[in-house]
Amino acid sequence: MKKRLLSGLLAAVLVLGLAPAALAAAPAEDEAAQVLAALDIMVGDSDGNLELGRAVTRAEFTKMAVAASTSRDAVGDTVPVKPYPDVPQTYWAAPWIKAAVDLGLVQGDLRGYFNPTQTITLAEGVTIVLRLLGYPDSAFTGVWPSGQMAQYKALKLNEGVSCAANDAMTRRDALYLFYNLLITKNTSGVYHLNVLEPARNLVSQTGWPLSTPPWRAPWWPGAAGRARCPST
């Protein structure tokens, strides 16, 4: 199991940043990056470069979404069949895309293609994140994505995200969107990070219930046994 030891100051900031009472402002970029790296949602290349200014692809975002789901440890290295005509079995993200399909997180286009190397818009990313929180598409009325974007803002998932609904997301936008996801309650009223780590109860109404910040604890989840690729 990988340990990520943060300085006392950074750990304290993370505690404040992940306490629901402090959701009025986005965390510092490096703090959000530490959290997502610890959970193996966004880990960067072999040198740790997250390429935050680059547009994120549909395949990359899908991998992040599954890594932020309760199925994150169940994704294998291969798939028996290709999930879409344009996603061969040998493609690095094929297992993640297949898992996302099974979870009901993603859909192909009208032709039945996934377009894994195309960029993903904020509206598309928000729709996936809301599905992770338990919001079915049927929960929203009107023309897509007006309902989804309204809920995105109501849940404060927009903290730190700079692009508009129809803009291509950068990896920085994805960083903040997934960070915000962790400290947002799902439709059952449970913080998403607590869904991922149910035995820990890491996020509470008053902040961390632990004397030691979880990012410094030896049991904090790492990357052992989880697939990676240089672009995520």
XYZ file of N, CA and C in Angstrom:
696
model
N 0.847 -1.193 0.000
C 0.000 0.000 0.000
C 0.885 1.246 0.000
N 0.549 2.160 -0.855
C 1.334 3.379 -0.983
C 0.976 4.353 0.119
N 1.966 4.987 0.715
C 1.726 6.014 1.723
C 2.078 7.362 1.131
N 1.256 8.346 1.404
C 1.538 9.708 0.954
C 1.617 10.575 2.205
N 2.861 10.937 2.581
C 3.072 11.709 3.784
C 3.126 13.175 3.425
N 2.217 13.958 3.947
C 2.159 15.380 3.676
C 2.737 16.136 4.855
N 3.218 17.342 4.601
C 3.713 18.182 5.681
C 2.563 18.536 6.603
N 2.902 18.937 7.849
C 1.854 19.287 8.794
C 0.984 20.417 8.292
N 1.584 21.407 7.648
C 0.807 22.538 7.147
C -0.139 22.093 6.043
N 0.370 21.320 5.090
C -0.468 20.855 3.992
C -1.581 19.965 4.504
N -1.260 19.101 5.450
C -2.288 18.227 6.009
C -3.385 19.042 6.672
N -2.991 20.104 7.395
C -3.984 20.948 8.057
C -4.865 21.653 7.039
N -4.260 22.114 5.952
C -5.037 22.773 4.912
C -5.996 21.800 4.261
N -5.538 20.552 4.063
C -6.404 19.539 3.475
C -7.583 19.244 4.385
N -7.345 19.212 5.684
C -8.427 18.975 6.618
C -9.464 20.073 6.497
N -9.006 21.318 6.453
C -9.936 22.435 6.312
C -10.610 22.412 4.956
N -9.829 22.098 3.917
C -10.374 22.117 2.572
C -11.412 21.044 2.340
N -11.296 19.930 3.056
C -12.234 18.843 2.859
C -13.362 18.842 3.883
N -13.331 19.780 4.812
C -14.456 19.919 5.731
C -15.581 20.646 5.026
N -16.810 20.123 5.079
C -17.922 20.747 4.364
C -18.117 22.204 4.704
N -17.771 22.629 5.919
C -17.968 24.026 6.303
C -17.085 24.968 5.515
N -16.055 24.427 4.865
C -15.115 25.279 4.151
C -15.291 25.196 2.646
N -16.466 24.822 2.188
C -16.685 24.608 0.770
C -16.885 25.895 -0.019
N -16.790 27.046 0.630
C -17.069 28.292 -0.073
C -15.981 28.652 -1.060
N -14.807 28.084 -0.941
C -13.711 28.430 -1.832
C -13.024 27.166 -2.311
N -12.488 27.235 -3.516
C -11.776 26.093 -4.072
C -10.435 25.922 -3.367
N -9.943 24.703 -3.239
C -8.644 24.484 -2.606
C -7.527 24.901 -3.548
N -6.332 25.003 -3.006
C -5.173 25.261 -3.846
C -4.976 24.076 -4.786
N -4.439 24.370 -5.951
C -4.290 23.341 -6.977
C -3.471 22.155 -6.501
N -2.365 22.430 -5.808
C -1.515 21.325 -5.378
C -2.195 20.483 -4.303
N -3.065 21.103 -3.509
C -3.785 20.341 -2.489
C -4.776 19.383 -3.141
N -5.525 19.898 -4.119
C -6.466 19.040 -4.836
C -5.726 17.911 -5.539
N -4.564 18.221 -6.102
C -3.770 17.211 -6.801
C -3.306 16.117 -5.846
N -2.901 16.500 -4.626
C -2.466 15.511 -3.634
C -3.601 14.560 -3.280
N -4.790 15.110 -3.118
C -5.929 14.283 -2.743
C -6.269 13.290 -3.847
N -6.352 13.776 -5.094
C -6.711 12.885 -6.201
C -5.619 11.858 -6.472
N -4.360 12.250 -6.263
C -3.281 11.285 -6.448
C -3.344 10.199 -5.379
N -3.661 10.592 -4.135
C -3.752 9.617 -3.048
C -4.842 8.586 -3.320
N -5.902 9.024 -3.983
C -6.998 8.113 -4.317
C -6.827 7.472 -5.683
N -5.743 7.803 -6.372
C -5.444 7.254 -7.695
C -6.497 7.637 -8.728
N -7.103 8.801 -8.559
C -8.060 9.281 -9.549
C -7.334 10.017 -10.665
N -6.357 10.839 -10.309
C -5.522 11.527 -11.294
C -4.084 11.472 -10.805
N -3.239 10.754 -11.518
C -1.878 10.517 -11.038
C -0.796 11.067 -11.953
N -1.092 11.437 -13.171
C -0.088 11.995 -14.061
C 0.820 10.949 -14.677
N 1.881 11.444 -15.294
C 2.816 10.545 -15.971
C 3.848 10.014 -14.982
N 4.879 9.359 -15.502
C 5.883 8.738 -14.637
C 6.647 9.757 -13.815
N 6.656 11.013 -14.257
C 7.322 12.076 -13.516
C 6.362 12.857 -12.634
N 5.094 12.428 -12.608
C 4.106 13.123 -11.801
C 3.513 14.355 -12.453
N 3.819 14.572 -13.729
C 3.288 15.734 -14.442
C 1.830 15.495 -14.794
N 0.948 16.357 -14.299
C -0.482 16.188 -14.532
C -0.970 16.862 -15.812
N -0.130 17.655 -16.448
C -0.500 18.346 -17.690
C -1.865 19.024 -17.548
N -1.994 19.836 -16.525
C -3.292 20.404 -16.191
C -3.824 21.389 -17.221
N -2.965 21.946 -18.039
C -3.421 22.883 -19.050
C -3.924 22.224 -20.321
N -3.739 20.911 -20.438
C -4.144 20.201 -21.644
C -5.606 19.781 -21.558
N -6.269 19.736 -22.701
C -7.654 19.265 -22.738
C -7.708 17.785 -22.350
N -8.734 17.408 -21.625
C -8.883 16.018 -21.201
C -9.731 15.277 -22.229
N -9.357 14.057 -22.523
C -10.099 13.264 -23.507
C -11.225 12.492 -22.835
N -12.122 11.973 -23.654
C -13.231 11.173 -23.130
C -12.711 9.913 -22.430
N -11.664 9.311 -22.976
C -11.104 8.111 -22.352
C -10.488 8.436 -20.997
N -9.731 9.527 -20.933
C -9.099 9.919 -19.673
C -10.137 10.230 -18.606
N -11.148 10.997 -18.977
C -12.166 11.367 -17.999
C -12.930 10.134 -17.531
N -13.186 9.213 -18.437
C -13.891 7.980 -18.069
C -13.082 7.170 -17.075
N -11.774 7.099 -17.291
C -10.916 6.392 -16.337
C -10.998 7.046 -14.965
N -10.954 8.377 -14.928
C -11.045 9.093 -13.656
C -12.373 8.826 -12.969
N -13.448 8.809 -13.746
C -14.778 8.592 -13.175
C -14.884 7.209 -12.542
N -14.388 6.188 -13.223
C -14.441 4.835 -12.663
C -13.523 4.739 -11.447
N -12.371 5.415 -11.490
C -11.459 5.431 -10.346
C -12.079 6.148 -9.151
N -13.094 6.981 -9.410
C -13.809 7.683 -8.342
C -15.113 6.983 -7.990
N -15.264 5.732 -8.416
C -16.480 4.968 -8.134
C -16.165 3.806 -7.196
N -17.198 3.162 -6.715
C -17.004 2.013 -5.836
C -16.487 0.785 -6.584
N -16.439 0.872 -7.912
C -15.902 -0.234 -8.715
C -14.428 -0.038 -9.044
N -13.795 0.924 -8.425
C -12.418 1.299 -8.779
C -11.420 0.153 -8.637
N -11.633 -0.740 -7.678
C -10.682 -1.840 -7.467
C -11.055 -3.101 -8.234
N -12.156 -3.054 -8.974
C -12.624 -4.251 -9.678
C -12.276 -4.237 -11.163
N -11.621 -3.184 -11.626
C -11.294 -3.074 -13.044
C -10.066 -3.915 -13.354
N -10.204 -4.800 -14.319
C -9.089 -5.666 -14.695
C -8.171 -5.020 -15.712
N -7.223 -5.786 -16.190
C -6.260 -5.287 -17.174
C -6.729 -5.513 -18.605
N -7.692 -6.394 -18.794
C -8.172 -6.716 -20.144
C -9.692 -6.818 -20.128
N -10.269 -6.827 -21.312
C -11.714 -7.033 -21.463
C -11.924 -8.138 -22.495
N -12.970 -8.972 -22.333
C -13.185 -10.082 -23.262
C -13.614 -9.627 -24.652
N -14.327 -8.500 -24.711
C -14.765 -7.961 -26.000
C -14.576 -6.451 -25.969
N -14.423 -5.843 -27.137
C -14.266 -4.397 -27.153
C -15.598 -3.733 -26.831
N -15.589 -2.730 -25.938
C -16.843 -2.118 -25.503
C -17.530 -1.281 -26.581
N -16.765 -0.750 -27.518
C -17.314 0.025 -28.632
C -16.508 -0.306 -29.885
N -17.075 -0.098 -31.071
C -16.338 -0.398 -32.305
C -15.007 0.344 -32.411
N -14.943 1.545 -31.831
C -13.707 2.333 -31.921
C -12.854 2.222 -30.664
N -13.154 1.239 -29.798
C -12.350 0.984 -28.594
C -11.899 -0.469 -28.624
N -10.769 -0.762 -29.240
C -10.296 -2.150 -29.318
C -9.936 -2.699 -27.944
N -9.906 -4.009 -27.851
C -9.587 -4.650 -26.584
C -8.205 -4.268 -26.073
N -7.301 -3.940 -26.993
C -5.934 -3.617 -26.613
C -5.755 -2.160 -26.205
N -6.778 -1.351 -26.354
C -6.677 0.068 -26.002
C -6.517 0.204 -24.490
N -5.637 1.110 -24.042
C -5.308 1.200 -22.617
C -6.541 1.428 -21.735
N -7.524 2.181 -22.237
C -8.690 2.526 -21.422
C -9.863 1.574 -21.599
N -9.719 0.529 -22.420
C -10.841 -0.366 -22.684
C -11.465 -0.936 -21.405
N -10.680 -1.420 -20.438
C -11.302 -1.945 -19.211
C -12.073 -0.875 -18.438
N -11.552 0.350 -18.439
C -12.213 1.439 -17.726
C -13.506 1.847 -18.432
N -13.456 1.878 -19.748
C -14.650 2.238 -20.520
C -15.719 1.166 -20.358
N -15.314 -0.089 -20.397
C -16.266 -1.188 -20.189
C -16.896 -1.085 -18.793
N -16.094 -0.794 -17.790
C -16.616 -0.645 -16.432
C -17.592 0.519 -16.348
N -17.267 1.626 -17.037
C -18.149 2.797 -17.023
C -19.482 2.494 -17.701
N -19.443 1.700 -18.764
C -20.687 1.279 -19.430
C -21.524 0.443 -18.472
N -20.889 -0.500 -17.810
C -21.607 -1.379 -16.881
C -22.217 -0.587 -15.723
N -21.562 0.497 -15.324
C -22.047 1.329 -14.226
C -23.109 2.332 -14.682
N -23.311 2.420 -15.983
C -24.267 3.383 -16.509
C -23.769 4.812 -16.489
N -22.444 4.973 -16.524
C -21.864 6.314 -16.447
C -21.701 6.972 -17.809
N -21.486 6.182 -18.860
C -21.202 6.746 -20.176
C -22.075 6.090 -21.246
N -22.177 6.809 -22.349
C -22.902 6.317 -23.513
C -22.119 6.690 -24.764
N -22.354 5.953 -25.828
C -21.735 6.284 -27.108
C -22.563 7.313 -27.849
N -22.124 7.671 -29.061
C -22.876 8.627 -29.863
C -23.982 7.902 -30.625
N -24.676 8.624 -31.470
C -25.809 8.055 -32.200
C -25.390 6.958 -33.164
N -24.121 6.936 -33.545
C -23.620 5.896 -34.444
C -23.111 4.684 -33.678
N -23.107 4.789 -32.336
C -22.618 3.680 -31.533
C -21.133 3.718 -31.266
N -20.506 4.880 -31.495
C -19.070 5.024 -31.262
C -18.828 5.795 -29.965
N -17.681 5.517 -29.340
C -17.347 6.184 -28.077
C -16.476 7.421 -28.278
N -15.668 7.455 -29.321
C -14.775 8.590 -29.597
C -13.826 8.851 -28.423
N -13.018 7.870 -28.077
C -12.207 7.974 -26.847
C -11.169 9.088 -26.859
N -10.671 9.478 -28.035
C -9.614 10.490 -28.085
C -10.150 11.903 -28.245
N -11.456 12.029 -28.398
C -12.038 13.369 -28.486
C -12.069 14.025 -27.111
N -12.066 15.350 -27.110
C -12.159 16.063 -25.843
C -13.575 15.923 -25.279
N -13.695 16.140 -23.998
C -14.997 16.044 -23.336
C -15.407 17.433 -22.875
N -16.659 17.767 -23.053
C -17.147 19.080 -22.623
C -17.485 19.042 -21.129
N -17.578 20.223 -20.546
C -17.948 20.291 -19.139
C -19.320 19.668 -18.914
N -20.268 19.947 -19.787
C -21.622 19.387 -19.623
C -21.589 17.866 -19.608
N -20.783 17.274 -20.484
C -20.670 15.814 -20.516
C -20.032 15.300 -19.228
N -18.976 15.980 -18.774
C -18.317 15.577 -17.538
C -19.222 15.719 -16.332
N -19.962 16.804 -16.274
C -20.892 17.028 -15.169
C -21.960 15.943 -15.144
N -22.463 15.554 -16.302
C -23.475 14.507 -16.370
C -22.951 13.209 -15.775
N -21.713 12.868 -16.077
C -21.102 11.650 -15.533
C -20.946 11.754 -14.022
N -20.473 12.887 -13.541
C -20.271 13.073 -12.099
C -21.603 13.019 -11.352
N -22.642 13.604 -11.916
C -23.954 13.538 -11.274
C -24.475 12.102 -11.228
N -24.168 11.317 -12.251
C -24.540 9.901 -12.214
C -23.808 9.191 -11.090
N -22.539 9.557 -10.858
C -21.796 8.982 -9.735
C -22.467 9.307 -8.408
N -23.091 10.459 -8.325
C -23.768 10.875 -7.094
C -25.171 10.288 -6.975
N -25.593 9.521 -7.981
C -26.884 8.863 -7.911
C -28.022 9.578 -8.599
N -27.701 10.609 -9.376
C -28.738 11.334 -10.102
C -28.948 10.707 -11.475
N -30.075 10.050 -11.709
C -30.340 9.493 -13.042
C -30.680 10.616 -14.009
N -30.511 10.370 -15.290
C -30.840 11.381 -16.288
C -32.305 11.805 -16.197
N -33.159 10.874 -15.765
C -34.588 11.157 -15.666
C -34.924 12.151 -14.557
N -33.934 12.448 -13.696
C -34.170 13.399 -12.609
C -34.209 14.835 -13.108
N -33.794 15.041 -14.352
C -33.695 16.394 -14.890
C -34.695 16.591 -16.019
N -35.370 17.716 -15.972
C -36.345 18.047 -17.000
C -35.764 19.106 -17.931
N -36.424 19.320 -19.041
C -35.953 20.322 -19.992
C -34.903 19.749 -20.919
N -34.326 20.614 -21.702
C -33.329 20.220 -22.695
C -31.973 20.036 -22.014
N -31.344 18.876 -22.283
C -29.990 18.652 -21.764
C -29.052 19.715 -22.335
N -28.124 20.272 -21.524
C -27.815 19.920 -20.139
C -28.279 20.957 -19.119
N -29.351 21.677 -19.380
C -29.739 22.780 -18.502
C -29.978 22.309 -17.067
N -30.704 21.206 -16.910
C -30.964 20.704 -15.564
C -29.701 20.236 -14.864
N -28.851 19.536 -15.602
C -27.601 19.041 -15.022
C -26.692 20.195 -14.587
N -26.613 21.235 -15.410
C -25.742 22.358 -15.070
C -26.283 23.135 -13.875
N -27.602 23.221 -13.758
C -28.189 23.892 -12.603
C -27.874 23.124 -11.316
N -27.959 21.795 -11.373
C -27.654 20.982 -10.193
C -26.171 21.039 -9.872
N -25.333 21.067 -10.875
C -23.881 21.206 -10.721
C -23.549 22.459 -9.912
N -24.210 23.554 -10.220
C -23.965 24.802 -9.494
C -24.583 24.762 -8.106
N -25.757 24.170 -7.985
C -26.421 24.089 -6.685
C -25.603 23.266 -5.693
N -24.930 22.233 -6.180
C -24.104 21.371 -5.325
C -22.702 21.928 -5.115
N -22.409 23.088 -5.723
C -21.084 23.726 -5.639
C -19.987 22.833 -6.222
N -20.342 22.053 -7.221
C -19.334 21.270 -7.935
C -18.492 22.151 -8.845
N -18.870 23.411 -8.985
C -18.192 24.329 -9.901
C -17.028 25.065 -9.278
N -16.752 24.866 -7.986
C -15.650 25.576 -7.346
C -14.319 25.246 -8.028
N -13.656 26.263 -8.556
C -12.357 26.081 -9.204
C -12.431 25.728 -10.673
N -13.613 25.380 -11.173
C -13.779 25.021 -12.584
C -14.001 26.307 -13.378
N -13.251 26.480 -14.460
C -13.277 27.758 -15.179
C -13.991 27.706 -16.523
N -14.301 26.528 -17.041
C -14.877 26.463 -18.379
C -16.402 26.489 -18.328
N -17.004 26.812 -19.477
C -18.458 26.854 -19.601
C -18.978 25.493 -20.058
N -20.291 25.344 -20.043
C -20.919 24.045 -20.289
C -20.464 23.379 -21.574
N -20.384 24.128 -22.651
C -20.054 23.536 -23.950
C -18.570 23.611 -24.299
N -17.766 24.086 -23.356
C -16.324 24.167 -23.587
C -15.670 22.814 -23.330
N -14.558 22.573 -24.022
C -13.757 21.382 -23.728
C -13.089 21.571 -22.372
N -13.168 20.561 -21.546
C -12.561 20.628 -20.221
C -11.049 20.469 -20.317
N -10.343 21.207 -19.478
C -8.926 20.942 -19.298
C -8.768 19.932 -18.163
N -7.587 19.399 -18.050
C -7.326 18.480 -16.948
C -7.400 19.220 -15.604
N -7.134 20.525 -15.606
C -7.303 21.317 -14.381
C -8.775 21.380 -13.986
N -9.645 21.589 -14.967
C -11.081 21.582 -14.673
C -11.501 20.239 -14.098
N -10.996 19.158 -14.678
C -11.330 17.815 -14.182
C -10.808 17.619 -12.766
N -9.627 18.151 -12.479
C -9.047 18.053 -11.140
C -10.004 18.620 -10.101
N -10.488 19.830 -10.345
C -11.390 20.464 -9.383
C -12.757 19.794 -9.350
N -13.251 19.360 -10.491
C -14.559 18.712 -10.516
C -14.554 17.439 -9.675
N -13.512 16.624 -9.801
C -13.456 15.391 -9.029
C -13.144 15.661 -7.558
N -12.352 16.685 -7.289
C -12.120 17.054 -5.881
C -13.446 17.449 -5.233
N -14.205 18.286 -5.926
C -15.494 18.726 -5.390
C -16.452 17.549 -5.214
N -16.390 16.594 -6.128
C -17.224 15.397 -6.022
C -17.019 14.703 -4.683
N -15.774 14.592 -4.238
C -15.462 13.853 -3.022
C -16.149 14.437 -1.799
N -16.341 15.752 -1.787
C -16.905 16.403 -0.604
C -18.346 16.844 -0.847
N -19.009 16.171 -1.761
C -20.410 16.436 -2.064
C -21.247 15.235 -1.648
N -22.419 15.491 -1.082
C -23.308 14.401 -0.675
C -24.027 13.817 -1.885
N -24.193 12.511 -1.882
C -24.948 11.865 -2.955
C -26.444 11.963 -2.664
N -27.252 11.324 -3.485
C -28.701 11.424 -3.317
C -29.194 10.739 -2.047
N -28.334 9.953 -1.413
C -28.683 9.322 -0.138
C -28.187 10.128 1.055
N -27.549 11.273 0.778
C -27.070 12.131 1.853
C -25.721 11.758 2.417
N -24.949 10.962 1.683
C -23.636 10.514 2.141
C -22.560 11.190 1.298
N -21.540 11.729 1.962
C -20.439 12.339 1.214
C -19.759 11.284 0.342
N -19.410 11.677 -0.871
C -18.896 10.685 -1.815
C -17.605 10.038 -1.325
N -16.729 10.786 -0.662
C -15.512 10.181 -0.142
C -15.840 9.115 0.887
N -16.884 9.321 1.679
C -17.289 8.305 2.640
C -17.882 7.077 1.953
N -18.446 7.266 0.761
C -18.918 6.126 -0.029
C -17.730 5.285 -0.482
N -16.657 5.959 -0.888
C -15.463 5.239 -1.345
C -14.721 4.573 -0.187
N -14.750 5.192 0.981
C -14.070 4.671 2.168
C -15.087 4.561 3.305
N -16.049 3.644 3.215
C -17.156 3.606 4.175
C -16.749 3.328 5.611
N -15.641 2.633 5.807
C -15.229 2.300 7.173
C -14.508 3.455 7.858
N -14.162 4.500 7.101
C -13.338 5.577 7.651
C -14.132 6.775 8.152
N -15.279 7.051 7.523
C -16.061 8.255 7.829
C -15.158 9.482 7.816
N -14.493 9.694 6.700
C -13.472 10.733 6.608
C -14.027 12.149 6.574
N -15.237 12.317 6.084
C -15.825 13.643 6.014
C -17.066 13.671 6.889
N -17.129 14.654 7.779
C -18.300 14.810 8.632
C -18.740 16.259 8.604
N -19.835 16.579 9.255
C -20.362 17.939 9.249
C -19.379 18.918 9.876
N -18.570 18.454 10.817
C -17.669 19.356 11.530
C -16.224 19.211 11.092
N -15.972 18.396 10.060
C -14.598 18.201 9.613
C -14.142 16.795 9.914
N -12.825 16.606 9.988
C -12.294 15.268 10.217
C -12.529 14.836 11.661
N -13.065 13.613 11.855
C -13.285 13.117 13.206
C -12.030 12.486 13.791
N -10.953 12.484 13.039
C -9.752 11.778 13.464
C -8.709 12.740 14.013
N -7.918 12.302 14.970
C -6.854 13.140 15.506
C -5.710 13.254 14.518
N -5.519 12.223 13.698
C -4.486 12.249 12.670
C -5.149 12.415 11.320
N -4.760 13.447 10.530
C -5.357 13.601 9.200
C -5.169 12.328 8.393
N -6.188 11.852 7.709
C -6.118 10.563 7.013
C -5.049 10.503 5.949
N -4.666 11.650 5.361
C -3.672 11.628 4.298
C -2.304 11.173 4.817
N -2.128 11.200 6.166
C -0.850 10.807 6.745
C -0.903 9.426 7.383
N -2.065 8.824 7.382
C -2.213 7.528 8.040
C -1.746 6.393 7.137
N -1.189 5.327 7.706
C -0.672 4.219 6.893
C -1.735 3.446 6.141
N -3.011 3.565 6.571
C -4.067 2.830 5.875
C -4.645 3.605 4.707
N -4.181 4.839 4.468
C -4.781 5.642 3.391
C -4.597 4.929 2.055
N -5.659 4.828 1.243
C -5.583 4.030 0.013
C -4.576 4.586 -0.977
N -3.857 3.684 -1.599
C -2.886 4.090 -2.593
C -3.164 3.440 -3.924
N -2.129 3.300 -4.720
C -2.314 2.841 -6.087
C -2.094 1.344 -6.258
N -1.770 0.642 -5.183
C -1.443 -0.774 -5.320
C -2.586 -1.535 -5.969
N -2.256 -2.231 -7.044
C -3.226 -3.087 -7.699
C -4.169 -2.377 -8.643
N -4.001 -1.040 -8.820
C -4.886 -0.315 -9.719
C -4.137 0.068 -10.982
N -4.808 -0.079 -12.103
C -4.166 0.222 -13.370
C -3.938 1.699 -13.532
N -2.889 2.042 -14.251
C -2.560 3.428 -14.535
C -2.227 3.570 -16.007
N -2.195 4.790 -16.467
C -1.648 5.072 -17.769
C -0.976 6.432 -17.666
N -0.015 6.746 -18.543
C 0.708 8.002 -18.422
C -0.178 9.229 -18.497
N -1.368 9.142 -19.074
C -2.170 10.328 -19.291
C -3.176 10.606 -18.196
N -3.272 9.773 -17.178
C -4.270 10.018 -16.148
C -3.626 10.329 -14.817
